[in-house]
Amino acid sequence: MKVAVVGAGLAGLSAADELHRGGAEVVVLEARERVGGRVWSRRLENGAVVEMGAEFILPGNTAVRELAERFGLGLWDKGMRYGRREPRGGTGTSLAEMEAAAAAAERELGRSAGDLSARRLLDGLQIPAGAREALLARVEISSGNSADLVAARDLAGIAHVDDEPAPSIAGGNQSLPLALAESLGRAVRLRSPVERVVWHAEGMRLRAAGAEIDADGCVVAVPASVLPRIRFEPALPDRLAHAVAAIQYGEAAKLFVPLRRPAAPSAVMAVPERYWTWTATADGDRPQPVVSAFAGSPAALARLDVSAGPDHWLASIESLRDDLELDPEGALLSTWSDDPWVGAAYSTSPPAEIGAAFERPVGPLAFAGEHAGGEFAALMEGAIRSGRRAAAALLTLYPAA
Ligand code: FAD
């Protein structure tokens, strides 16, 4: 069996890895000049490693940890704690008050989350106004969207206050897609955006950057936000086209500011502005000379005027983090809303039935991507799991592989 995988993010590479290990011949077609998609590490001039996209391996994300271990990649603990961000600004609250409010929200979730939005659930709780605002900030930052659009069930994952480590891969998360691509040898073709897929029950022909590629099966592992740009002949069935169109995407940006003097691990959230900042360690206890910032939701990006560059945000960070010695000249901004191959950050609470639409292959076409990652959607974990599932489905269809 020959399988074409469209997209060399973690979803596509995980699918290709499973297929390759299952005996299939694989070709991976990637539009960009690099693998990894929304996992992209860079090094600042002062040596600090920063993550333009995915950074934290959240508690319970086992697939990404296992994969890193398989390739002998270590983890950086980072020192700071993802789940414990000191809230500043707004009505005012404390971390202890926030923690109690988050626990109340989770108790309420256990009783009756239903189809409530995160905002509705938080609005209905008897908690101090400042703590509510800080929890709303956490929801909107991490989901990259308005709390009205985030499902209450996601609160436990994105607004939990705890001290669980959320490490990243030593040297940069991009080592993981690079290791996967290397193990696939020459199967990965960069600068190969797929434009058209002509398919029938037994196989297909793909068109990518002027080349025609024949395959028996295909894993489509591109974000739902750009999937409609690929012309399928015949068109995808309505149930799938509707699911693709129904997925909502959040927006996020990151800003990395070199530090003249490295600082101890810390995590501080600007509540009204909907961003948070952190300093972290790399190897062992060695602090990285950079403060990272992450802003989430279209409203936050507009307020910080991110599309005009880093200046407005830089000024805000300078006043929020007057404990740090910033070197604004070397600041690096990372935006995704203007990225041609995703155009947003990640999916927002895809409803179960929409996620399920991607689970079954359509003829020889299987689908993967964080948006199809079920309870792990929006995360590297969801991308990896969805890729593995798509590969398993094709290997079942073509057991002779
Ligand atoms: P992608 O990584 O987007 O890969 C899809 C690939 O398809 C891309 O390489 C793209 O170029 C390619 N492509 C698109 N169209 C075509 C085409 N027509 N032909 C060929 N190739 C095509 N996750 C976490 O777990 N922890 C975090 O801390 C975290 N933080 C994040 C912060 C930001 C700012 C962003 C943007 C994301 C973050 N994520 C985080 C989410 C994580 O990055 C994604 O869930 C995951 O990497 C998605 O993988 P994917 O393979 O589904 O999609």
Coordinates of C-alpha atoms and ligand atoms in Angstrom, one line a residue:
M1 CA 0.0 0.0 0.0
K2 CA 1.2 3.5 -0.8
V3 CA -0.2 6.3 1.4
A4 CA 0.2 10.0 0.8
V5 CA 0.1 12.1 3.9
V6 CA -0.8 15.8 3.4
G7 CA 0.9 18.0 6.1
A8 CA 4.0 17.4 8.1
G9 CA 2.8 18.7 11.4
L10 CA 2.7 16.4 14.4
A11 CA -0.5 14.8 13.1
G12 CA 0.8 14.0 9.7
L13 CA 4.2 12.9 10.9
S14 CA 2.6 10.6 13.5
A15 CA 0.3 9.1 10.9
A16 CA 3.3 8.6 8.5
D17 CA 5.3 7.0 11.4
E18 CA 2.5 4.5 12.2
L19 CA 2.0 3.7 8.5
H20 CA 5.7 3.2 7.9
R21 CA 6.0 1.0 10.9
G22 CA 2.9 -0.9 9.7
G23 CA 4.6 -1.7 6.4
A24 CA 3.1 0.9 4.1
E25 CA 5.1 3.0 1.6
V26 CA 4.6 6.6 2.6
V27 CA 5.1 10.0 1.0
V28 CA 4.5 13.1 3.1
L29 CA 3.7 16.3 1.2
E30 CA 4.3 19.5 3.2
A31 CA 3.6 23.1 2.0
R32 CA 6.2 24.8 4.1
E33 CA 10.0 24.8 3.9
R34 CA 10.2 23.0 7.2
V35 CA 8.4 20.2 9.1
G36 CA 6.6 20.7 12.4
G37 CA 3.8 23.1 11.4
R38 CA 2.7 24.8 14.6
V39 CA 5.7 23.3 16.4
W40 CA 8.6 25.6 15.6
S41 CA 11.5 26.4 17.8
R42 CA 14.0 29.3 17.3
R43 CA 17.1 30.5 19.1
L44 CA 17.5 34.2 20.0
E45 CA 20.8 35.9 19.5
N46 CA 21.6 35.6 23.2
G47 CA 21.2 31.8 23.0
A48 CA 17.7 31.5 24.5
V49 CA 15.5 28.8 22.8
V50 CA 11.9 30.0 22.2
E51 CA 8.8 28.2 20.9
M52 CA 7.0 30.2 18.3
G53 CA 4.0 27.8 18.6
A54 CA 3.4 24.9 20.9
E55 CA 5.4 25.0 24.1
F56 CA 4.0 23.2 27.1
I57 CA 3.4 19.4 27.4
L58 CA 0.5 19.5 29.7
P59 CA -0.2 17.1 32.6
G60 CA -1.8 13.9 31.2
N61 CA -0.3 14.3 27.7
T62 CA 1.2 10.9 27.5
A63 CA 1.6 10.3 23.7
V64 CA 3.9 13.3 23.2
R65 CA 6.0 12.2 26.2
E66 CA 6.2 8.6 25.0
L67 CA 7.2 9.8 21.5
A68 CA 9.9 12.1 22.9
E69 CA 11.3 9.2 24.9
R70 CA 11.3 6.8 21.9
F71 CA 13.6 9.3 20.1
G72 CA 15.8 9.7 23.2
L73 CA 14.8 13.4 23.6
G74 CA 14.9 14.8 27.1
L75 CA 12.5 17.3 28.8
W76 CA 13.1 20.7 30.3
D77 CA 11.0 21.1 33.4
K78 CA 11.2 24.9 33.0
G79 CA 10.9 25.6 36.7
M80 CA 7.8 27.8 36.5
R81 CA 4.4 26.3 36.7
Y82 CA 1.9 26.5 33.9
G83 CA -1.0 26.2 36.2
R84 CA 0.1 28.9 38.7
R85 CA 0.2 32.4 37.3
E86 CA 0.2 35.4 39.6
P87 CA -2.8 37.5 38.5
R88 CA -2.2 41.2 38.2
G89 CA -4.5 44.1 37.3
G90 CA -8.3 44.3 37.0
T91 CA -10.5 44.2 40.1
G92 CA -7.7 42.4 41.9
T93 CA -7.4 38.9 43.3
S94 CA -4.9 36.5 44.8
L95 CA -3.6 33.2 43.6
A96 CA -5.2 31.5 46.6
E97 CA -8.6 33.1 45.8
M98 CA -8.3 32.1 42.2
E99 CA -7.5 28.5 43.2
A100 CA -10.6 28.3 45.4
A101 CA -12.7 29.8 42.6
A102 CA -11.3 27.2 40.1
A103 CA -12.1 24.4 42.5
A104 CA -15.6 25.7 42.9
A105 CA -15.9 25.8 39.1
E106 CA -14.7 22.2 38.8
R107 CA -17.2 21.1 41.5
E108 CA -20.0 22.7 39.5
L109 CA -18.7 21.0 36.3
G110 CA -19.0 17.7 38.0
R111 CA -22.7 18.5 38.7
S112 CA -24.0 20.1 35.5
A113 CA -21.7 21.3 32.7
G114 CA -24.2 20.4 30.0
D115 CA -23.6 22.6 26.9
L116 CA -22.8 25.7 29.0
S117 CA -20.1 28.0 27.9
A118 CA -17.2 28.7 30.3
R119 CA -18.5 32.2 30.8
R120 CA -22.0 31.1 31.7
L121 CA -20.7 28.6 34.2
L122 CA -18.3 31.1 35.8
D123 CA -21.0 33.9 35.8
G124 CA -23.3 31.5 37.8
L125 CA -20.9 30.9 40.6
Q126 CA -20.7 32.6 43.9
I127 CA -17.1 33.6 43.7
P128 CA -15.3 37.0 44.2
A129 CA -15.5 39.2 41.2
G130 CA -11.7 39.5 40.9
A131 CA -11.2 35.7 40.9
R132 CA -13.9 35.3 38.3
E133 CA -12.2 37.9 36.0
A134 CA -8.8 36.2 36.5
L135 CA -10.3 32.8 35.6
L136 CA -12.0 34.3 32.5
A137 CA -8.6 35.7 31.6
R138 CA -7.0 32.2 31.9
V139 CA -9.8 30.7 29.7
E140 CA -9.6 33.4 27.0
I141 CA -5.8 33.4 27.0
S142 CA -5.4 29.6 26.7
S143 CA -8.3 29.0 24.3
G144 CA -7.4 32.0 22.2
N145 CA -11.0 32.9 22.1
S146 CA -13.9 34.6 23.9
A147 CA -15.1 32.6 27.0
D148 CA -18.6 32.7 25.4
L149 CA -17.3 30.3 22.7
V150 CA -15.3 28.0 25.1
A151 CA -17.2 24.9 26.4
A152 CA -17.4 24.8 30.2
R153 CA -16.0 21.3 30.1
D154 CA -12.7 22.7 29.0
L155 CA -12.3 24.7 32.2
A156 CA -10.7 21.9 34.1
G157 CA -8.0 21.6 31.4
I158 CA -7.3 25.3 30.9
A159 CA -8.1 27.2 34.1
H160 CA -6.9 24.6 36.7
V161 CA -4.6 26.1 39.3
D162 CA -1.9 23.5 40.2
D163 CA 1.8 22.8 40.5
E164 CA 2.0 20.0 37.9
P165 CA 5.1 20.3 35.7
A166 CA 4.4 21.2 32.0
P167 CA 7.8 20.7 30.4
S168 CA 9.0 21.2 26.9
I169 CA 11.4 19.1 24.9
A170 CA 15.0 19.8 25.7
G171 CA 16.6 22.1 23.1
G172 CA 13.2 22.9 21.6
N173 CA 9.9 21.1 20.8
Q174 CA 10.8 21.1 17.1
S175 CA 13.3 18.2 17.8
L176 CA 10.3 15.9 17.9
P177 CA 8.9 16.6 14.3
L178 CA 12.5 16.6 13.1
A179 CA 13.2 13.2 14.6
L180 CA 10.0 11.8 13.2
A181 CA 10.9 13.2 9.7
E182 CA 14.4 11.8 9.9
S183 CA 13.1 8.3 10.7
L184 CA 11.0 8.5 7.6
G185 CA 14.0 9.2 5.4
R186 CA 13.4 10.6 2.0
A187 CA 9.6 10.2 2.3
V188 CA 9.1 13.9 3.3
R189 CA 8.8 16.4 0.5
L190 CA 8.9 20.0 1.5
R191 CA 7.5 23.0 -0.5
S192 CA 4.8 20.7 -1.8
P193 CA 1.4 22.2 -1.1
V194 CA -1.3 19.8 -2.2
E195 CA -3.8 21.6 -4.4
R196 CA -6.1 18.8 -5.7
V197 CA -7.0 15.3 -4.7
V198 CA -8.9 13.2 -7.3
W199 CA -10.1 10.1 -5.5
H200 CA -12.3 7.0 -6.0
A201 CA -12.9 3.8 -4.0
E202 CA -9.5 2.2 -4.8
G203 CA -7.1 5.1 -4.8
M204 CA -6.3 8.6 -5.8
R205 CA -4.1 11.1 -7.6
L206 CA -2.8 14.1 -5.8
R207 CA -1.4 17.3 -7.3
A208 CA 1.3 19.1 -5.4
A209 CA 3.5 21.9 -6.7
G210 CA 3.1 20.7 -10.3
A211 CA 3.8 17.0 -9.5
E212 CA 1.1 14.2 -9.7
I213 CA 1.4 11.6 -7.0
D214 CA -0.6 8.3 -7.1
A215 CA -1.5 6.6 -3.9
D216 CA -3.9 3.9 -2.5
G217 CA -4.8 5.8 0.6
C218 CA -4.3 9.3 2.0
V219 CA -4.2 11.0 5.4
V220 CA -5.3 14.6 5.2
A221 CA -3.5 16.2 8.2
V222 CA -3.9 19.9 7.5
P223 CA -5.8 22.4 9.8
A224 CA -9.5 22.5 9.1
S225 CA -9.0 26.3 8.6
V226 CA -7.1 25.7 5.3
L227 CA -8.6 22.4 4.3
P228 CA -11.2 24.0 2.0
R229 CA -8.3 25.3 -0.2
I230 CA -7.7 21.7 -1.3
R231 CA -10.0 20.7 -4.2
F232 CA -11.4 17.3 -3.7
E233 CA -12.9 15.5 -6.8
P234 CA -15.5 14.3 -6.1
A235 CA -16.2 16.8 -3.3
L236 CA -16.1 15.6 0.3
P237 CA -19.4 14.3 1.7
D238 CA -21.6 17.0 3.2
R239 CA -21.2 15.6 6.8
L240 CA -17.5 16.2 6.6
A241 CA -17.7 19.5 4.8
H242 CA -20.1 20.8 7.5
A243 CA -17.8 19.5 10.2
V244 CA -14.8 21.4 8.6
A245 CA -16.8 24.6 8.4
A246 CA -18.2 24.3 11.9
I247 CA -14.8 24.2 13.6
Q248 CA -14.1 27.5 15.3
Y249 CA -10.5 28.8 15.7
G250 CA -8.9 30.9 18.4
E251 CA -6.2 33.4 17.9
A252 CA -2.9 33.8 19.8
A253 CA 0.4 35.5 19.5
K254 CA 3.7 35.2 21.4
L255 CA 6.4 37.8 22.1
F256 CA 9.9 36.9 23.3
V257 CA 12.0 39.7 24.9
P258 CA 15.7 38.9 25.6
L259 CA 16.8 39.7 29.2
R260 CA 20.0 41.6 30.0
R261 CA 20.2 39.5 33.1
P262 CA 18.5 36.0 33.4
A263 CA 15.8 35.8 36.0
A264 CA 14.5 33.0 38.2
P265 CA 11.4 31.1 37.0
S266 CA 8.2 33.1 37.3
A267 CA 4.7 33.3 35.8
V268 CA 2.6 36.6 35.8
M269 CA -0.7 37.2 34.1
A270 CA -2.0 40.6 32.9
V271 CA -5.7 40.0 33.6
P272 CA -7.4 42.8 31.7
E273 CA -5.0 42.6 28.8
R274 CA -5.4 38.8 28.4
Y275 CA -1.8 37.8 28.3
W276 CA 0.7 36.1 30.6
T277 CA 4.5 36.2 30.8
W278 CA 7.0 33.7 32.1
T279 CA 10.7 33.2 32.8
A280 CA 11.9 29.7 32.8
T281 CA 14.9 27.4 33.1
A282 CA 16.5 25.3 30.4
D283 CA 19.0 22.6 31.3
G284 CA 18.9 21.8 35.0
D285 CA 18.3 25.0 37.0
R286 CA 19.9 27.3 34.4
P287 CA 17.6 30.3 33.7
Q288 CA 17.0 31.2 30.0
P289 CA 17.8 34.9 29.3
V290 CA 14.3 35.6 27.9
V291 CA 10.8 36.6 29.1
S292 CA 8.1 34.9 27.0
A293 CA 4.6 36.3 26.6
F294 CA 1.4 34.7 25.2
A295 CA -1.7 36.6 24.4
G296 CA -4.9 34.9 23.5
S297 CA -8.3 35.9 21.9
P298 CA -9.0 38.2 19.0
A299 CA -9.9 40.9 21.4
A300 CA -6.5 40.7 23.2
L301 CA -4.6 40.8 19.9
A302 CA -6.6 43.8 18.8
R303 CA -6.0 45.6 22.2
L304 CA -2.3 44.9 22.0
D305 CA -2.3 46.0 18.3
V306 CA -0.2 43.0 17.5
S307 CA -0.8 43.3 13.7
A308 CA 1.1 46.6 13.8
G309 CA 4.2 44.9 15.5
P310 CA 5.4 44.4 19.0
D311 CA 5.7 48.0 20.3
H312 CA 2.4 48.3 22.2
W313 CA 2.8 44.9 23.8
L314 CA 6.4 45.6 24.7
A315 CA 5.4 48.8 26.5
S316 CA 2.8 46.8 28.4
I317 CA 5.3 44.1 29.4
E318 CA 7.8 46.8 30.5
S319 CA 5.3 48.0 33.1
L320 CA 3.9 44.6 34.1
R321 CA 7.4 43.1 34.6
D322 CA 9.4 46.0 36.1
D323 CA 11.3 43.3 38.0
L324 CA 13.1 42.3 34.8
E325 CA 15.8 43.9 32.7
L326 CA 14.4 43.8 29.2
D327 CA 16.4 44.2 26.0
P328 CA 13.5 45.3 23.7
E329 CA 15.8 45.6 20.7
G330 CA 16.0 41.9 20.3
A331 CA 12.3 41.2 20.7
L332 CA 10.8 38.5 18.5
L333 CA 7.0 38.4 17.7
S334 CA 5.2 35.3 16.7
T335 CA 1.8 35.5 15.0
W336 CA -0.3 32.8 13.4
S337 CA -3.4 34.6 12.2
D338 CA -1.4 35.8 9.2
D339 CA 0.2 32.4 8.6
P340 CA -0.8 31.1 5.1
W341 CA -0.9 27.5 6.2
V342 CA -3.1 27.8 9.3
G343 CA -4.4 31.4 9.5
A344 CA -5.3 31.0 13.3
A345 CA -3.9 29.4 16.4
Y346 CA -5.9 26.3 17.1
S347 CA -9.5 24.9 17.4
T348 CA -11.8 26.1 20.2
S349 CA -13.8 23.3 22.0
P350 CA -14.8 21.3 18.9
P351 CA -18.1 19.6 19.9
A352 CA -17.8 15.8 20.2
E353 CA -20.1 15.1 17.2
I354 CA -17.9 17.4 15.0
G355 CA -14.7 15.8 16.1
A356 CA -16.3 12.3 15.5
A357 CA -17.0 13.3 11.9
F358 CA -13.2 13.0 11.3
E359 CA -12.8 9.7 12.9
R360 CA -14.1 7.5 10.1
P361 CA -12.3 7.5 6.7
V362 CA -14.2 8.5 3.6
G363 CA -13.3 5.8 1.1
P364 CA -9.4 5.8 1.0
L365 CA -9.2 9.3 2.8
A366 CA -8.5 9.5 6.5
F367 CA -8.4 12.7 8.5
A368 CA -6.1 14.0 11.2
G369 CA -5.1 17.2 13.0
E370 CA -5.4 18.7 16.5
H371 CA -9.0 19.7 15.6
A372 CA -9.8 15.9 15.4
G373 CA -8.0 15.2 18.7
G374 CA -11.1 14.8 20.9
E375 CA -10.5 15.7 24.5
F376 CA -6.9 16.6 23.5
A377 CA -7.9 18.9 20.7
A378 CA -5.8 22.1 20.3
L379 CA -2.8 20.4 21.7
M380 CA 0.2 18.5 20.3
E381 CA -1.2 15.5 22.1
G382 CA -4.4 15.7 20.1
A383 CA -2.5 16.0 16.9
I384 CA -0.4 12.9 17.6
R385 CA -3.3 10.8 18.7
S386 CA -5.4 11.8 15.7
G387 CA -2.6 10.9 13.3
R388 CA -2.2 7.5 14.9
R389 CA -5.9 6.9 14.7
A390 CA -6.0 7.9 11.0
A391 CA -3.1 5.6 10.2
A392 CA -4.7 2.7 12.1
A393 CA -7.9 3.2 10.2
L394 CA -6.1 2.9 6.8
L395 CA -4.0 -0.1 8.0
T396 CA -7.3 -1.8 8.8
L397 CA -8.7 -1.0 5.4
Y398 CA -5.6 -2.3 3.7
P399 CA -4.5 -5.2 5.9
A400 CA -2.2 -6.6 3.2
A401 CA 0.2 -3.7 3.9
Ligands
FAD1 P1 0.0 21.7 12.1 O1 1.1 21.8 13.0 O2 -0.6 23.0 11.7 O3 0.5 20.9 10.8 C1 -0.3 20.9 9.6 C2 0.7 21.0 8.5 O4 0.0 21.0 7.2 C3 1.5 22.3 8.5 O5 2.9 22.0 8.4 C4 1.1 23.0 7.2 O6 2.1 23.8 6.6 C5 0.7 21.9 6.3 N1 -0.3 22.2 5.2 C6 -1.4 23.0 5.3 N2 -2.0 23.0 4.1 C7 -1.3 22.2 3.3 C8 -1.5 21.7 1.9 N3 -2.4 22.2 1.2 N4 -0.5 20.9 1.4 C9 0.5 20.4 2.2 N5 0.7 20.8 3.5 C10 -0.2 21.7 4.0 N6 0.0 22.7 22.0 C11 0.4 22.2 23.1 O7 0.3 21.0 23.3 N7 1.0 23.0 24.1 C12 1.2 24.3 24.0 O8 1.8 25.0 24.8 C13 0.7 24.9 22.7 N8 0.9 26.2 22.5 C14 0.6 26.8 21.3 C15 0.8 28.1 21.1 C16 0.6 28.7 19.8 C17 0.9 30.1 19.6 C18 0.0 27.9 18.8 C19 -0.3 28.4 17.4 C20 -0.2 26.5 19.0 C21 0.0 26.0 20.3 N9 -0.3 24.6 20.6 C22 0.1 24.1 21.8 C23 -1.0 23.8 19.6 C24 -0.2 22.9 18.8 O9 0.8 23.6 18.2 C25 -1.1 22.2 17.7 O10 -2.2 21.6 18.4 C26 -0.3 21.1 17.0 O11 1.0 21.4 16.7 C27 -1.1 20.9 15.6 O12 -0.5 19.9 14.9 P2 -1.2 19.5 13.5 O13 -0.3 18.5 12.8 O14 -2.6 19.2 13.7 O15 -1.2 20.9 12.6

